[in-house]
Amino acid sequence: MQRWPVLLFLAWVCFLFFAGIGLFMSGFLLTRIELANSSSCSDPLVPPPWDEQSLPPGSCWVPRRFPKAVLVIIDALRFEFARFNPAKVSPLPYENKLSFLHHLASSQPRHARLYRFRADPPTATMQRIKGLTTGSLPTFIDVGSNFATYAIQEDNLLAQLVQNGRRVVFMGDDTWEGLFPKKFFRSYFFPSFNVKDLHTVDNGILQHLYPTVDSGEWDLLIAHFLGVDHCGHKHGPDHPEMAKKLTQMNEMLRSLVEHLGNDTLLLVAGDHGMTETGDHGGDSEKEVNAALFVYSKTPLFGTDPPEEPEAVPQVNLVPTVALLLGVPIPYSNIGEVMAELFSGDGDAASAALQQLSVYHVNAKQVDRFLRSYSLVAQDLPAEQLQRLQELFSSAVEEHTQLLAQVQGATLTPPEMESRLRSLVSRFQLYLREARAVCTQSWARFHPLRMVGGCALIAAACLLCYVASELASVSDSFYRSCLLYPLLWGLVVAVLLGLACTFTQEGLDLLLLSSCAAAASQLGFFWHWWGRHPKRARLVGSQPPLASVGPRQRLRAWLVLAFPMGILLFRCGAMFSDSFVVAEARVAPFLLASLVTLLVGKLHWDGRLTVPEGPKQQLLGFSSYRKESWYLLCLVAMLLVCVRLSGFFHQCREEIPQCRPSVFLAPLASLRNTRAKNLFYLLCVALLAGMVYAVRSWLRHYGNLNSSDPLVLFVRWGFPLVVLCIACYWAVASSAEDSLGKLQELVQVAVVAFPWAVYGLTSVGLLLLLCHPMTVFAKDTRESAGSIVTPYQGVPSSEVDFLHVIPQIYRRMQESQKNRLERGSCRATVAAYGLGSVYSAALVIALTLLGFLLMLLHSERLSLAFLLLFLEAFVLLHIHTRARSLAGDTESFSVPWFAVISWLLAASQFFYSTGHQPIFPAIHWNAAFVGFHLDHSTNLLPAVLVGANTFASHILFTVGCPLLLLWPFVCEMPSSQKKKPKKEPQEELQEVEEHMMEMRLRESPEKFSAALLQLGLKYLFVLGAQLLACVCAAMILRRHLMVWKVFAPKFLFESLGFVVSSICLLLGISLVMRVDCAVSTWFSQLQLR
Amino acid sequence: MRDAEVRRLWAANLLCAASVVLTAVVPAFFLDGFTVLGTHLTWLCVCSVCVGTLNVILCLVLKPSLSPKRSSLGNKISRFLKCCIYFFMSCILFHAIIVLYGAPLIESVTETFLFAVLLSTFTTLQCLCMLGPNIQAWIRVFSKNGATSIWENSLQITTICSILGAWFGAFPIPLDWDRPWQVWPISCSLGATFGYMAGLIIAPLWIHWNRKQLTYKSR
Ligand SMILES: [Zn+2]
Ligand SMILES: [Zn+2]
């Protein structure tokens, strides 16, 4: 059997997928590291003009200009909405509606000003709120200390205000509640989820806004209106509803300004814009272009406004507001102060001096941030950081010089003014460059990389399909379809690497590997195409193959169409946010449909009925065979399993009426002691039952007879593992106070028992690797030499050896059937359990993994795991029955139906073990099974949580070779029928029929080809799902739900793919390891 | 003979389709506030009863299945009772299957059961009318080359279409459109009804199309 080429081929295909995923991710998922530091009043950033004593009370860093501010956020306020053009004759519904802003700006030009407010992508509301309060560029994954909540961990404006004793009052969008828990002095949250609802949030705010403003019990008041955004999503901007909504906002602003005092700053801002269809999330001009309006009843600006409104990046709001209100700038801010708001009413020189000082504070803060960021992360390019550093230090140096000269009064006013101005522009340059560097690495999609990643994944899927169809696996197949493509890839990689070293450019490992992957794919298709015409000619020379008519080909296509159609439905469902949200119910529905379809098709083809005899033909009646009823019972059982598994669901916030399953909570949280004890007993009984079932299965197939260490482990180790788990559950679920004095003992036990389980399972897995054979050989003669009658002595070549194996095997089977006394002259070696040696190893591995994963879940989810094993068992039986009924028992290839249903069951149980593809639903508790709330590294908790999350992927994928093996294992019962035939024929029959898994060994070429084909089919189906997710994330990156639904789904799906593909390789290599062991066993037998 | 038969099939099928349409319209004149969506349960009952009655009447009038031997009254009564039991059992079976496919277990039992009754009306009742309470005959009809008359062909097509319609009807349920017809089981029952009506139309057309290939074994 060819082992290495198969594994290499599968690993290569996995690598192709990984390269695609990596490339796509680098273009789509922007990441950034969150710093835990925060600014404080006492930071040594205060510029020279104001040392700490001279600062007015209530100010930090610089003297505050306003004690109070109102921030009105109108969600999705595009710049065009806020702009007023009186010359416009027939304005669109969204134009010229905010006339009050124009009125303020034109009547009081030094009090009010409109800006273009440039939002940074991703322009989703949550990311924008983060940006508007932290002054940074939030990405999809802000790698921070805590994944479990959405709360902002970084230093932010609100935290600074609260830290300095200001009162922040909030009203509006309830997203803020999750982002800033317990930060508000007073808050009025309104649900933001229903996009169709235009008025709830706005009316709720309007009800509380004016009374709150009048009460004066606030320092910063934030009002976040959602009506405009929701109107955009529902109707688009170009709709009469939008005119109404904007007019309402205009009136709101008019009355708000009437209620404001002289010491209050008013800011009206949009968090992002919207496209012509009313969506946002991406980086197109219309989404990025929001409006900002600043107003105060005291004069703000020293100069008149420019003709065309200035463009201001959104991050600039944070340092500006912070310094205006006299609080420190948040630590991670990369924005630049809007200096014109700090000029005051003095002469030009003093204004410039004042601006210079705020710039100086700002630059110092940004420099401090960049320094600490570059210490923890390397994603900002080093040489650019170096350059920024130089810019900063030279500007600071000049600043100190200039200040000394100003104090010494050695400068003439015009000279000083020009130098001040040049210095200001140098600070500006520094701040802008710093922001540009950050933007470049944090806030930009790379469409080219995304498309490239998609293309790589799609091509890899195609490759899987094509290669799985090439059933005739020969040496030339591996040479042309594996070796040459690998060489192609290697050559391209080496060439690119050399080019990089010659041109002294930084070597991007990701790009390099994706280029190599693309090249090797091209190589594959090239060689495949080269083989193709040859194949056609070959077929042409063979008349029987050539005569395959279009009708038969059509039928072959139809056989494919049903499972592929279901797969298509599944992939299509990834493109709708509702279906992704409802996937926990979609996957079981599709699985049930697929299995029903299979039965329906078998029925339609007449496979389930008794072959028509003359009698039936006469009556026109048909009845079912006995096996068909068995199949129908299995299908019913499967449907029941599928339905029952729905009771272990977790909820997402998108479905508010959903209540999470009670089984997800750990037993410790149960109040009712009796229910707790009952559940505990049930879970433990269940574990014991599983061990019993596995052992009796093994005993039934004779795999429990030998005294190998592995078998001993199955006999004694399994109950021990169960005992440890039971003890752990008992300790973990017991009420903490009831134990009193035993507290310390419990502390030890909580750690010790999981470790015992870890230890025992790893011992078991190691044993499985070292001695995977569970065969018991019984020698009834002294010499085995006479077994092999046709061949004298030791077989000389591999070919002879291959013929020998079945020979021995047949005799063994006979002995196993207790025919020793009858054929004692022939039966010499009895091998028990040889017929299921591969499956036995897999079953043992799966049981061990199951124990391990159950330990990581909460106790009552072991019920779900029982269902998982039961469903997998039933699926395997359905697959076997369906095959035998359809009449292709000989075939080594696993039908698509089986692979797709297997994977559907895997994704169904992802949900049925209490998971959802969103971050807050991850079971973080799994990281602390056997650990005391601290980890020295991040690796171990990641592995534990990952194993918990992808438990069903792991189990189903490791068990996937069973799809190939099971039909052979189940051969037994069908052959036990007595057939009234002549003696020699009967013997022949038996000899032919008891081969079981040894049939695979009989033709090792076909065995390895079948394993390869199974792996490729599995990867194809997995890859198709992944491709759908990737395409959905790419195409729908402007969708309202992209960061809430599609991006997390993509992330979970791709991680699941990685886990699954690794497990697939492991599962297949386990089978091959067993095969090796069987070979050595046979050769030892031979030599004895 | 063949043409006359096809014409009778057309008439019967159009009658059935028309009756479905009428059940959506006519009750509004008698019942206040009757709409298919608003008072869906009422419509389900009305539709099941009407289509069921019409099927029975058509079966008695047209006699598509010629029973080989005349049977006694007692025999007829037992056949009728058997049919009733079969119908009821198929309702229960459909209910169970629908629940297994993901319908709520305890809430809205009435809705689910009435939907099951509707499905049984579209599928089982027809089988009962045409083939009698004879499972073996049913098994024969629903297999490849199993139909022995155009009536049985029509039965095959309408049954499969009804079930497919109900299956496709489940697809809009998770969507967040907030339409009244997305409430369980409206979309599914509407899907089944449309599937049934489509089947009624498609069946004669299909028979007309394939009249050359259709050769029934005479039994
Ligand atoms: Zn928004
Ligand atoms: Zn929006």
PDB file of C-alpha atoms in Angstrom, chain A residues 70 74 97 121 210 400 487 516 723 987:
ATOM      1  CA  VAL A  70     -23.196  68.040  23.980  1.00  0.00           C
ATOM      2  CA  ILE A  74     -26.839  61.252  13.969  1.00  0.00           C
ATOM      3  CA  LYS A  97     -33.018  69.627   4.983  1.00  0.00           C
ATOM      4  CA  PRO A 121     -13.250  51.831   7.352  1.00  0.00           C
ATOM      5  CA  TYR A 210     -34.588  68.651  26.800  1.00  0.00           C
ATOM      6  CA  THR A 400      12.263  74.137  23.265  1.00  0.00           C
ATOM      7  CA  LEU A 487       8.084  20.817  -8.127  1.00  0.00           C
ATOM      8  CA  ALA A 516       3.805  28.739  -4.629  1.00  0.00           C
ATOM      9  CA  LEU A 723     -14.229   7.144  37.237  1.00  0.00           C
ATOM     10  CA  GLU A 987     -17.081 -23.392   1.362  1.00  0.00           C
TER      11      GLU A 987
END
